[in-house]
PDB file of C-alpha atoms in Angstrom:
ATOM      1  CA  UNK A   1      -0.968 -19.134  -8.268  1.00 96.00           C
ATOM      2  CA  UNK A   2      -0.677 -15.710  -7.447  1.00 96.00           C
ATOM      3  CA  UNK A   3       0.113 -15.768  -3.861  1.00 97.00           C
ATOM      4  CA  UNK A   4       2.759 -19.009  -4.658  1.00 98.00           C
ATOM      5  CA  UNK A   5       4.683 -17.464  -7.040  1.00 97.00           C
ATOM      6  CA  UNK A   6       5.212 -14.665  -4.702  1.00 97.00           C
ATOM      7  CA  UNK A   7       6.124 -16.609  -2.086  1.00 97.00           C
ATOM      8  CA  UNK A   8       8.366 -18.788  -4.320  1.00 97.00           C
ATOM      9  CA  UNK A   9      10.044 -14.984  -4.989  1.00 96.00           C
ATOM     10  CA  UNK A  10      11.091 -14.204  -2.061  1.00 95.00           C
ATOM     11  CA  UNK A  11       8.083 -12.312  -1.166  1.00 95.00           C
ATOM     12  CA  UNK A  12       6.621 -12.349   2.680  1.00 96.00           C
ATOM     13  CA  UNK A  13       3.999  -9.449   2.802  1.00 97.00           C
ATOM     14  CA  UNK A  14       0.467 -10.040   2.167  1.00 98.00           C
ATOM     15  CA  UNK A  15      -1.671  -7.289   2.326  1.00 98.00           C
ATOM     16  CA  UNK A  16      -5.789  -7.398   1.795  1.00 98.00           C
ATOM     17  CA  UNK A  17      -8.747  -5.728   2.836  1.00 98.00           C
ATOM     18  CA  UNK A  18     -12.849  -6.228   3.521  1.00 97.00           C
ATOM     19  CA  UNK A  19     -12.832  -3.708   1.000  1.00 94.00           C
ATOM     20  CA  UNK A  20     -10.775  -5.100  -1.832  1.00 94.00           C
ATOM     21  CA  UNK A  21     -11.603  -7.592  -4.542  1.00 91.00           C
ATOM     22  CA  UNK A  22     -15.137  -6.948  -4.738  1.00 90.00           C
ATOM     23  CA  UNK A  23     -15.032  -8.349  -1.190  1.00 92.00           C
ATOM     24  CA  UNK A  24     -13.390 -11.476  -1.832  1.00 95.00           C
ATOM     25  CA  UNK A  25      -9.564 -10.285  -1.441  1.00 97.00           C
ATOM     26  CA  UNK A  26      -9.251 -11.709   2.074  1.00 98.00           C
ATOM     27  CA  UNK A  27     -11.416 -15.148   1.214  1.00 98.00           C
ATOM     28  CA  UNK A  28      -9.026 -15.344  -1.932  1.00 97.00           C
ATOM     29  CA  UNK A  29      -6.026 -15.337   0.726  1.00 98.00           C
ATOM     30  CA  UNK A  30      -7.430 -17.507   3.139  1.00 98.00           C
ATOM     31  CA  UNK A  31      -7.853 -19.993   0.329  1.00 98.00           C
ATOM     32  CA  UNK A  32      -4.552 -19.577  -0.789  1.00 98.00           C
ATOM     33  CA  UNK A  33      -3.179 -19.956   3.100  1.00 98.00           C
ATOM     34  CA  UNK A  34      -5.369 -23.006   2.972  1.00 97.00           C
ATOM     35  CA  UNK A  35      -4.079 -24.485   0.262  1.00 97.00           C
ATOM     36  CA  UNK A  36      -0.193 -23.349   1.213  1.00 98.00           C
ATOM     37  CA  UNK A  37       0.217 -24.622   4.313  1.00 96.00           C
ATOM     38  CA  UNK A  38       3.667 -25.800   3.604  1.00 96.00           C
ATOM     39  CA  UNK A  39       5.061 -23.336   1.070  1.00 97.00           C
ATOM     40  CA  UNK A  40       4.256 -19.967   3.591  1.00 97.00           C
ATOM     41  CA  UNK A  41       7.269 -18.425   4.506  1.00 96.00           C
ATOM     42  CA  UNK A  42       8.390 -18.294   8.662  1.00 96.00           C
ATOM     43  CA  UNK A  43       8.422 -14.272   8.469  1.00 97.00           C
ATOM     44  CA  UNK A  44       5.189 -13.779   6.178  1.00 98.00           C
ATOM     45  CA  UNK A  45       3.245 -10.839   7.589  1.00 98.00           C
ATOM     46  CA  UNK A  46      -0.621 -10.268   6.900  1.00 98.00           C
ATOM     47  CA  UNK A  47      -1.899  -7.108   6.682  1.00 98.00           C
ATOM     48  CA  UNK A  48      -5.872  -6.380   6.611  1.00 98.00           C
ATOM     49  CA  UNK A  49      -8.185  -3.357   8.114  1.00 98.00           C
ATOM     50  CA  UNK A  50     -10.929  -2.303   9.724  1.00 98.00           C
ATOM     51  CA  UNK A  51     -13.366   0.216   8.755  1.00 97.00           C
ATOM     52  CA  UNK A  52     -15.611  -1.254   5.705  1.00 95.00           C
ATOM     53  CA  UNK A  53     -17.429  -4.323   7.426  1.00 94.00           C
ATOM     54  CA  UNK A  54     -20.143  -4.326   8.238  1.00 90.00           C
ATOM     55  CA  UNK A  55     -21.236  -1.207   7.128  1.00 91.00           C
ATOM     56  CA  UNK A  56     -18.664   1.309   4.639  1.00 93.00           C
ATOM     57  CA  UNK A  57     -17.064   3.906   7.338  1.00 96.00           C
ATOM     58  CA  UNK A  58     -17.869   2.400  10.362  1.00 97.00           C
ATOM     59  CA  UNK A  59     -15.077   2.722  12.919  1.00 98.00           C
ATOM     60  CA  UNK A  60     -17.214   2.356  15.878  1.00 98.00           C
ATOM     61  CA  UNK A  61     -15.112   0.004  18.416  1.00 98.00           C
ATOM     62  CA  UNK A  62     -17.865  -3.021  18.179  1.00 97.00           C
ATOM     63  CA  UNK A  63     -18.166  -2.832  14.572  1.00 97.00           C
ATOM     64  CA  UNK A  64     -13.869  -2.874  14.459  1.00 98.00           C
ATOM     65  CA  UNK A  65     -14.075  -5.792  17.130  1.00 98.00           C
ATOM     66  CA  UNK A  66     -16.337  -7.747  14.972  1.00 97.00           C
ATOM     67  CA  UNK A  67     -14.718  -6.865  11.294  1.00 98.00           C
ATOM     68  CA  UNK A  68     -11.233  -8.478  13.030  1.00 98.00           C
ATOM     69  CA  UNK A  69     -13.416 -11.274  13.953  1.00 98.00           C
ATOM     70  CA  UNK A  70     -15.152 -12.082  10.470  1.00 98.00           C
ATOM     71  CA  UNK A  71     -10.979 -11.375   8.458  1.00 98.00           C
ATOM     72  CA  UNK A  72      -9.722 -14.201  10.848  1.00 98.00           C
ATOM     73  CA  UNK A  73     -12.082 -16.968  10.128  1.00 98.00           C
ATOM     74  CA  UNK A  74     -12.591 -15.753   6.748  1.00 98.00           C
ATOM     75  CA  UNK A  75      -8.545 -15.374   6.420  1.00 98.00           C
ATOM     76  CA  UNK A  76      -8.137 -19.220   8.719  1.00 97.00           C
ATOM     77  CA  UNK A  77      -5.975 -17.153  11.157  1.00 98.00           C
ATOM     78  CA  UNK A  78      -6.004 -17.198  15.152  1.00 97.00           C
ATOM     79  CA  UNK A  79      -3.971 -14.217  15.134  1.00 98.00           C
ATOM     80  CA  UNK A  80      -2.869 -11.204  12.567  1.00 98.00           C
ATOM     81  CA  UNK A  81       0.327  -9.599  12.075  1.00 98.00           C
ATOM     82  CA  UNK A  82      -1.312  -6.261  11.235  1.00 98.00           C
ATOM     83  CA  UNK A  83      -4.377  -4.394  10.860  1.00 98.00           C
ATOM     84  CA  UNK A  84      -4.758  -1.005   9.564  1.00 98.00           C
ATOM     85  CA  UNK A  85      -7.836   1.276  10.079  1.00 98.00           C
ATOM     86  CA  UNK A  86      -8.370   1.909   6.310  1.00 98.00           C
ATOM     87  CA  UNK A  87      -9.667   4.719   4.741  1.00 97.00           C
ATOM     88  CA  UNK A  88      -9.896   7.636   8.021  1.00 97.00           C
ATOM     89  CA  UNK A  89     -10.737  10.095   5.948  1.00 96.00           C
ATOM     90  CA  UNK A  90     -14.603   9.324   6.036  1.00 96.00           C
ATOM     91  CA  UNK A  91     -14.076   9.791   9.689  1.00 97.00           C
ATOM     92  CA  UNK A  92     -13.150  11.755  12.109  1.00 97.00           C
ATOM     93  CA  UNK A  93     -10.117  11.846  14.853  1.00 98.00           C
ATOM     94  CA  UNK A  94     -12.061  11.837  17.540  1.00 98.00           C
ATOM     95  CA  UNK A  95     -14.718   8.592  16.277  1.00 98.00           C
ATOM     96  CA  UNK A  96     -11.436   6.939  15.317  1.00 98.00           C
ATOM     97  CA  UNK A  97      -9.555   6.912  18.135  1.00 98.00           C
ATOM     98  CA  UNK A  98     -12.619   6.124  20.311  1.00 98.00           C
ATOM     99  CA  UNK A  99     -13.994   3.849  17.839  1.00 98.00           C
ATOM    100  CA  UNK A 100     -11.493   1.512  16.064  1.00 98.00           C
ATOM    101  CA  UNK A 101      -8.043   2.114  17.987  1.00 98.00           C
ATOM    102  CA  UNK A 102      -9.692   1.351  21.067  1.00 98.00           C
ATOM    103  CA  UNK A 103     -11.180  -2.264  19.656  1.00 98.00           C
ATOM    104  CA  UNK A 104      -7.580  -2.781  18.214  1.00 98.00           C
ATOM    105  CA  UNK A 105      -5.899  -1.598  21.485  1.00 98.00           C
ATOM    106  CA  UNK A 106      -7.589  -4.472  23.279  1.00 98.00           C
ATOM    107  CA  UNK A 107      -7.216  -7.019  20.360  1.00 98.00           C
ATOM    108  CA  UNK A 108      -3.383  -6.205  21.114  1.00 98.00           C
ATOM    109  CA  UNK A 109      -3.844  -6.916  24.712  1.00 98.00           C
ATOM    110  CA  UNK A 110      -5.796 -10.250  24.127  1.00 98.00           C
ATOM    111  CA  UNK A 111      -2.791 -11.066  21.520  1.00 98.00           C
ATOM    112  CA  UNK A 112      -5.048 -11.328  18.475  1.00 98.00           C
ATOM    113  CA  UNK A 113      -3.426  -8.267  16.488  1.00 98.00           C
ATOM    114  CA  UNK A 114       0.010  -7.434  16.284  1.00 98.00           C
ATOM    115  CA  UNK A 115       0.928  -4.190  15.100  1.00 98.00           C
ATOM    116  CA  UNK A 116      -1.786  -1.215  14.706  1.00 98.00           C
ATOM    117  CA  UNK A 117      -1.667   1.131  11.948  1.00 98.00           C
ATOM    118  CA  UNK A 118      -3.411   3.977  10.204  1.00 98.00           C
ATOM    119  CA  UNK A 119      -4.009   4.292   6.335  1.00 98.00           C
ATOM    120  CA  UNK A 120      -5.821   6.509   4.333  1.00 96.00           C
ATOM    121  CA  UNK A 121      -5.347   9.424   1.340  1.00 91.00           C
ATOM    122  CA  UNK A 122      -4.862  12.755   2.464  1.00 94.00           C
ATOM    123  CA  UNK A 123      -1.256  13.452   3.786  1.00 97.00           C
ATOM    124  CA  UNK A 124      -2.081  15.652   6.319  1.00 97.00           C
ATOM    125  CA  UNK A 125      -4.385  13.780   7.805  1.00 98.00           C
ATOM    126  CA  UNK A 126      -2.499  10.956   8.440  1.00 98.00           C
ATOM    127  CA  UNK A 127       0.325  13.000  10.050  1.00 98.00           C
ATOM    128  CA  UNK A 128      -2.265  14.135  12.785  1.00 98.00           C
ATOM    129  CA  UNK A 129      -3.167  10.461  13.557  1.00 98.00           C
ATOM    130  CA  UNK A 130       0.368   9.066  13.839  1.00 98.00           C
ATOM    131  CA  UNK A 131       1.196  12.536  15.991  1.00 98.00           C
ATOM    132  CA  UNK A 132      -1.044  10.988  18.426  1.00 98.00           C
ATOM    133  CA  UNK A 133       1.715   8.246  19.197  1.00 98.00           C
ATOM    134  CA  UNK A 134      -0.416   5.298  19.078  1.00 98.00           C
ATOM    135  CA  UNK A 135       0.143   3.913  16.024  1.00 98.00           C
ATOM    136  CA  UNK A 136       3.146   1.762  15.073  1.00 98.00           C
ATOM    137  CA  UNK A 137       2.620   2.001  11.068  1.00 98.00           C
ATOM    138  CA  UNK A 138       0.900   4.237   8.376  1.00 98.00           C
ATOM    139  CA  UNK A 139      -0.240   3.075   5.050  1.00 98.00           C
ATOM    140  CA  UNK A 140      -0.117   5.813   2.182  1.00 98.00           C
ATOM    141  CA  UNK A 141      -0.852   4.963  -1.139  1.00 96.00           C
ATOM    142  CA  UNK A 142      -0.693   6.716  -5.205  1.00 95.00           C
ATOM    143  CA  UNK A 143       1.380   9.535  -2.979  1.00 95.00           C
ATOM    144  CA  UNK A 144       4.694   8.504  -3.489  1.00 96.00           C
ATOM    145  CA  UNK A 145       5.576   7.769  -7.218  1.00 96.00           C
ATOM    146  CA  UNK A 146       7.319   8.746 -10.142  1.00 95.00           C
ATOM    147  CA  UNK A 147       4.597  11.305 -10.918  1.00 93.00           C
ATOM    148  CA  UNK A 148       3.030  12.009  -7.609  1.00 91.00           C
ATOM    149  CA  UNK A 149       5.137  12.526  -4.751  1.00 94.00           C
ATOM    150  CA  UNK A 150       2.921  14.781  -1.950  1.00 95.00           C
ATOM    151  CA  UNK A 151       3.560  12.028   0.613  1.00 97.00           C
ATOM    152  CA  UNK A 152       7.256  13.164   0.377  1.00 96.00           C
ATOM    153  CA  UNK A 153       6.055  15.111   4.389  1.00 97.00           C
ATOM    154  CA  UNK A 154       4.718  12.128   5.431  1.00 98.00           C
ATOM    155  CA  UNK A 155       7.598   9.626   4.835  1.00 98.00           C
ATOM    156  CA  UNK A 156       9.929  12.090   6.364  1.00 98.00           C
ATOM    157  CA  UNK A 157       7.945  12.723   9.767  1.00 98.00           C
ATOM    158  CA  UNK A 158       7.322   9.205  10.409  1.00 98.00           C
ATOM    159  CA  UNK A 159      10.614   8.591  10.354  1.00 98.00           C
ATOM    160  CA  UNK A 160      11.767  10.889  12.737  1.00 98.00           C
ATOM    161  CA  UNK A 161       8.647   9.491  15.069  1.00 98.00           C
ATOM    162  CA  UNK A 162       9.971   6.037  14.698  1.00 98.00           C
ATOM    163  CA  UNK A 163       6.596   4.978  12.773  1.00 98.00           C
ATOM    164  CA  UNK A 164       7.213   2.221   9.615  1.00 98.00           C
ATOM    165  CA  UNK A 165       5.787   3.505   6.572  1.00 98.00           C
ATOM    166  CA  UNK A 166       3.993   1.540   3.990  1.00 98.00           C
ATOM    167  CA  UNK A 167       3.478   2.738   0.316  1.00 98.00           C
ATOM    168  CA  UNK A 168       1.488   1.176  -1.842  1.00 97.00           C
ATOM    169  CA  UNK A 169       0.654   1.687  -5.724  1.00 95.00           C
ATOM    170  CA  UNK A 170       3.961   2.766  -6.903  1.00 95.00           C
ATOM    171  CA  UNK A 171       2.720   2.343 -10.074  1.00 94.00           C
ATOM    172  CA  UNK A 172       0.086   5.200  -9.435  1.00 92.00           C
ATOM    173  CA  UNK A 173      -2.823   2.571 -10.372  1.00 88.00           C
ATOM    174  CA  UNK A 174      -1.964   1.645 -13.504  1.00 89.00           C
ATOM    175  CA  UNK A 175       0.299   4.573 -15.853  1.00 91.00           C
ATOM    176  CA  UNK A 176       3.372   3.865 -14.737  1.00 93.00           C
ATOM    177  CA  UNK A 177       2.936  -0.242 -15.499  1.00 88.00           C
ATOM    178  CA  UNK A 178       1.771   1.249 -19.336  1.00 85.00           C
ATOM    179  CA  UNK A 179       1.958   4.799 -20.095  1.00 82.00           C
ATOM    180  CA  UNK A 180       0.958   4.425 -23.613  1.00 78.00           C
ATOM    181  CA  UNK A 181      -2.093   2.716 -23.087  1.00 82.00           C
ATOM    182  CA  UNK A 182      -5.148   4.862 -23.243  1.00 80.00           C
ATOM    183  CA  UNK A 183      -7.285   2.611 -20.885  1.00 82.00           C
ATOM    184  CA  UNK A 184      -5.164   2.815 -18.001  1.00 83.00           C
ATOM    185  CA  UNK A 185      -5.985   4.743 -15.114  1.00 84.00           C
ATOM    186  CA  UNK A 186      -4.043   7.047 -13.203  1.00 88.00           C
ATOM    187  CA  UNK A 187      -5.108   6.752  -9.354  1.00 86.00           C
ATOM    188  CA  UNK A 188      -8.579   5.174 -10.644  1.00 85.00           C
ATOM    189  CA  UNK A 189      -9.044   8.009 -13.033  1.00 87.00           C
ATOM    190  CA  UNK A 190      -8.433   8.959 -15.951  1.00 87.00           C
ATOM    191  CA  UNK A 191      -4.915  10.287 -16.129  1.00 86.00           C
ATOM    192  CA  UNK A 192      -4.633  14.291 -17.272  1.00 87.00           C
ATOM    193  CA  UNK A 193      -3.104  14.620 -20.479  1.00 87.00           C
ATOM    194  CA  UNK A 194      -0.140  16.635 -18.522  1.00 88.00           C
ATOM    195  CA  UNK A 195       0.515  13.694 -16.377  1.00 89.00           C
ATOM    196  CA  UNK A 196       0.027  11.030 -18.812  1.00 89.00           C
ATOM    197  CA  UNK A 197       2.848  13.111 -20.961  1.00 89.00           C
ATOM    198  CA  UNK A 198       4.856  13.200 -17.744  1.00 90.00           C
ATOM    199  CA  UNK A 199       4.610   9.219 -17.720  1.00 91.00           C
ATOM    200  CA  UNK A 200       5.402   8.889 -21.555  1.00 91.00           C
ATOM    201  CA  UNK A 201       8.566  11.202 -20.633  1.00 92.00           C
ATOM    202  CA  UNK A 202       9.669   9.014 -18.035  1.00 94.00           C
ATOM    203  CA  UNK A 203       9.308   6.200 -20.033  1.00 94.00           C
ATOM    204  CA  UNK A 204      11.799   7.538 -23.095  1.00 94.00           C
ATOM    205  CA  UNK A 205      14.491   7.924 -20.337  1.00 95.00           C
ATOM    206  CA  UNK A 206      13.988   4.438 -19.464  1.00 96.00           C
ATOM    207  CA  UNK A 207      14.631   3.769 -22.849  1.00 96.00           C
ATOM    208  CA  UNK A 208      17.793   5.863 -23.516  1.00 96.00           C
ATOM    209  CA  UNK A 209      19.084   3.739 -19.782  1.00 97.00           C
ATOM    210  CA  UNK A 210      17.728   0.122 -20.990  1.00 96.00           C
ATOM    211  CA  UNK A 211      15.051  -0.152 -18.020  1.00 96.00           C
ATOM    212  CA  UNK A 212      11.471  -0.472 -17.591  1.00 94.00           C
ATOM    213  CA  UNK A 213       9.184   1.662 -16.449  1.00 94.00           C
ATOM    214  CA  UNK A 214       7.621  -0.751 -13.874  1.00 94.00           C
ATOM    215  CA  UNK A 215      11.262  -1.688 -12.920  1.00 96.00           C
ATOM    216  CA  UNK A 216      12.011   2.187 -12.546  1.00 97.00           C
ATOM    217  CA  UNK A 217       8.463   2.360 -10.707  1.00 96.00           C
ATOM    218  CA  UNK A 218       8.989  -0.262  -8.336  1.00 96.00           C
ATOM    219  CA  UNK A 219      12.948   0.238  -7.465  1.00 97.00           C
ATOM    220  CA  UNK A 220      11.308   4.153  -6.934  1.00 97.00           C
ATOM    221  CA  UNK A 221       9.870   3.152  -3.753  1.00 97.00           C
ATOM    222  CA  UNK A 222      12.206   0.171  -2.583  1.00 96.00           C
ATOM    223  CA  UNK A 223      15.315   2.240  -2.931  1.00 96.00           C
ATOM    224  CA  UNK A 224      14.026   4.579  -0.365  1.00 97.00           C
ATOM    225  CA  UNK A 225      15.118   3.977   2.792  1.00 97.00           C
ATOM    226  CA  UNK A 226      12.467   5.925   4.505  1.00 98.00           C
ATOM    227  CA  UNK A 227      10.035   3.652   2.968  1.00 98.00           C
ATOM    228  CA  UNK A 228       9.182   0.002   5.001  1.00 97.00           C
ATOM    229  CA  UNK A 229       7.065  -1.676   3.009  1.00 97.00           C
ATOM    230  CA  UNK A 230       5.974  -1.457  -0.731  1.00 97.00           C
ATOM    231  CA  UNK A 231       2.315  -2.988  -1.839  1.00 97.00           C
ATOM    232  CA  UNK A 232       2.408  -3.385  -5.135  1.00 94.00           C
ATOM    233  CA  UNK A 233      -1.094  -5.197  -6.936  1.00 90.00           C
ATOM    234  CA  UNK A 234      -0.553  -7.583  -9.938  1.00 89.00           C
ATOM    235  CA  UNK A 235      -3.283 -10.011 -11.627  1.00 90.00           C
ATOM    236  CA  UNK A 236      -0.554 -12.649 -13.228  1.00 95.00           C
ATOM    237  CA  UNK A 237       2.302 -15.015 -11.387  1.00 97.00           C
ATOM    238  CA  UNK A 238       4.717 -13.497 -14.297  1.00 95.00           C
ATOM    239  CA  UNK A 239       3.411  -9.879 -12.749  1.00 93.00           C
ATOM    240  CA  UNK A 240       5.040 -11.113  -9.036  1.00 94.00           C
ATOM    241  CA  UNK A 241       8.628 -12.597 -10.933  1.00 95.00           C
ATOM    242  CA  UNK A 242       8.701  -9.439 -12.460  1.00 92.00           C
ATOM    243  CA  UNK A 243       8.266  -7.377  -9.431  1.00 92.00           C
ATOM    244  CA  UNK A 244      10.230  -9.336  -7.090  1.00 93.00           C
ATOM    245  CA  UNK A 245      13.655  -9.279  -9.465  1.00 94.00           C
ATOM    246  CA  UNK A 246      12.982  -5.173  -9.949  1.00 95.00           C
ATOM    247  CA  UNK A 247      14.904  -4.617  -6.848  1.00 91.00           C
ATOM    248  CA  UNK A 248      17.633  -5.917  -7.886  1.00 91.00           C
ATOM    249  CA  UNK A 249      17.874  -4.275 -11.513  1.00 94.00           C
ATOM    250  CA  UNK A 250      21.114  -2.105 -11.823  1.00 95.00           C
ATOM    251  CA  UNK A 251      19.995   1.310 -12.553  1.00 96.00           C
ATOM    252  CA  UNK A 252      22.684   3.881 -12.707  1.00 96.00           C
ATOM    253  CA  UNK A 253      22.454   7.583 -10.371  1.00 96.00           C
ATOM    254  CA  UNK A 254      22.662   9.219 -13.478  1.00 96.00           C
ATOM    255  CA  UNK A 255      18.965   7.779 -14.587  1.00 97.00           C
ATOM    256  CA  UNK A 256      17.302   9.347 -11.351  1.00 96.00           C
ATOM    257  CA  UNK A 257      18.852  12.552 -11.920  1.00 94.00           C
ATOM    258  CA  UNK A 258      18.114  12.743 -15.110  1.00 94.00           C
ATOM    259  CA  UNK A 259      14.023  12.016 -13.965  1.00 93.00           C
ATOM    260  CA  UNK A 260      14.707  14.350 -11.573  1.00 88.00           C
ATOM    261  CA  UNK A 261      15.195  17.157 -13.732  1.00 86.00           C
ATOM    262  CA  UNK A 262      12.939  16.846 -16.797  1.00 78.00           C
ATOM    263  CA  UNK A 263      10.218  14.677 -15.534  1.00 69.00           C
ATOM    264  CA  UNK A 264       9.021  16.784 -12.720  1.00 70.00           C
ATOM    265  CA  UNK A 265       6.743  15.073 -10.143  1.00 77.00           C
ATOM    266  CA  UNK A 266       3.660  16.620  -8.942  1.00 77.00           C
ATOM    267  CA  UNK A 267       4.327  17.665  -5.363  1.00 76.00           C
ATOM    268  CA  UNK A 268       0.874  18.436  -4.034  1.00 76.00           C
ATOM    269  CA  UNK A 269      -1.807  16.226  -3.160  1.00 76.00           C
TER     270      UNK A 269
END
């Protein structure tokens, strides 16, 4: 229901994982692919990685060759739009490039994989592997927010290198869906009591302007131009209608200022 409400929306960027769901994320979209046949838009664009199958952190070039394997049958694909070594931070430049890039680099060749990308945490990191030149994206994610923004290096230098940029979790896992919710987590944690009063600030602006937070959240991300793609997670269809008709919420200049100046954003990762 998910997955057809978002393509019903507009929507035409799936993105999934060995990793995610438990496992299942990628079985859950096959399923859905499956089921869809008729309803999938003529520009969607899957997204998965390599790196956690079969073994967590292995980027050794057979391993990558057979994780691509396993996502298309599991996925019902003959071919995938994109595929992102996930996660090089348990590595090493050196493994990676020898390792996974290299399996990709001949998927490419063979016409299996499409574009190539790096994601991971750590923004420096990422800004040595895209350096390289042979990578046409890089994933980021809980590094360009509201509340977070050390990724701000990142987004800049892959733009002047030509490389598309995908954020995910504007909503910084969770705080900036429901900042007054004690459960929720702020990048899988528990959120500091200074950043979780840095949400709750955000949100009173919203307020005083008549928006959202997860509209403020979303638009955040999509409003930069520097910014490709945004991944966003939901768990409900009404999640995805809420998400898709974000972008196009009017929210005045004067609302980012004011975030700007009394809702600082943490700048360091």
């Amino acid at each position: 229901d998910i997955i057809q409400t978002a393509f019903q929306a507009g929507l035409n960027f799936l993105d999934t994982a060995p990793l995610y769901g438990d496992g299942n994320s990628e079985r859950r979209v096959g399923l859905a692919l499956r089921e869809l046949t008729n309803e999938i838009p003529d520009d969607l664009v899957v997204n998965t990685k390599v790196g956690y199958r079969p073994d967590p952190f292995d980027y050794s070039e057979a391993a990558s060759l057979r994780c691509v394997e396993t996502s298309l049958d599991i996925l019902g694909l003959d071919r995938v739009d994109m595929v992102h070594i996930h996660d090089v931070q348990h590595s090493n430049l050196q493994t990676v490039m020898n390792g996974s890039l290299r399996a990709l680099q001949r998927l490419r060749d063979e016409g299996v994989v499409g574009v190539i990308g790096v994601a991971g945490g750590r923004i420096k990191l990422l800004r040595e592997y895209i350096d390289t030149g042979e990578f046409d994206s890089v994933m980021t994610h809980n590094r360009f927010n509201l509340l977070n923004q050390p990724a701000v290096p990142l987004l800049d230098h892959a733009d002047t290198l030509g490389v598309a940029l995908i954020n995910g979790a504007p909503y910084a896992s969770g705080l900036l869906a429901r900042p007054l919710d004690d459960s929720v987590t702020y990048v899988y944690r528990n959120a500091p009591r200074k950043v979780r009063k840095r949400a709750q600030a955000i949100a009173a602006i919203c307020k005083a302007y008549d928006v959202t937070l997860p509209v403020a959240a979303t638009q955040f991300s999509t409003r930069d131009l520097r910014v490709g793609t945004t991944v966003v997670g939901a768990s409900s269809p009404q999640q995805i209608r809420q998400t898709a008709t974000a972008t196009d919420a009017n929210i005045p200049a004067e609302f980012w200022e004011e975030v700007g100046s009394k809702a600082k954003a943490n700048m360091e990762d």
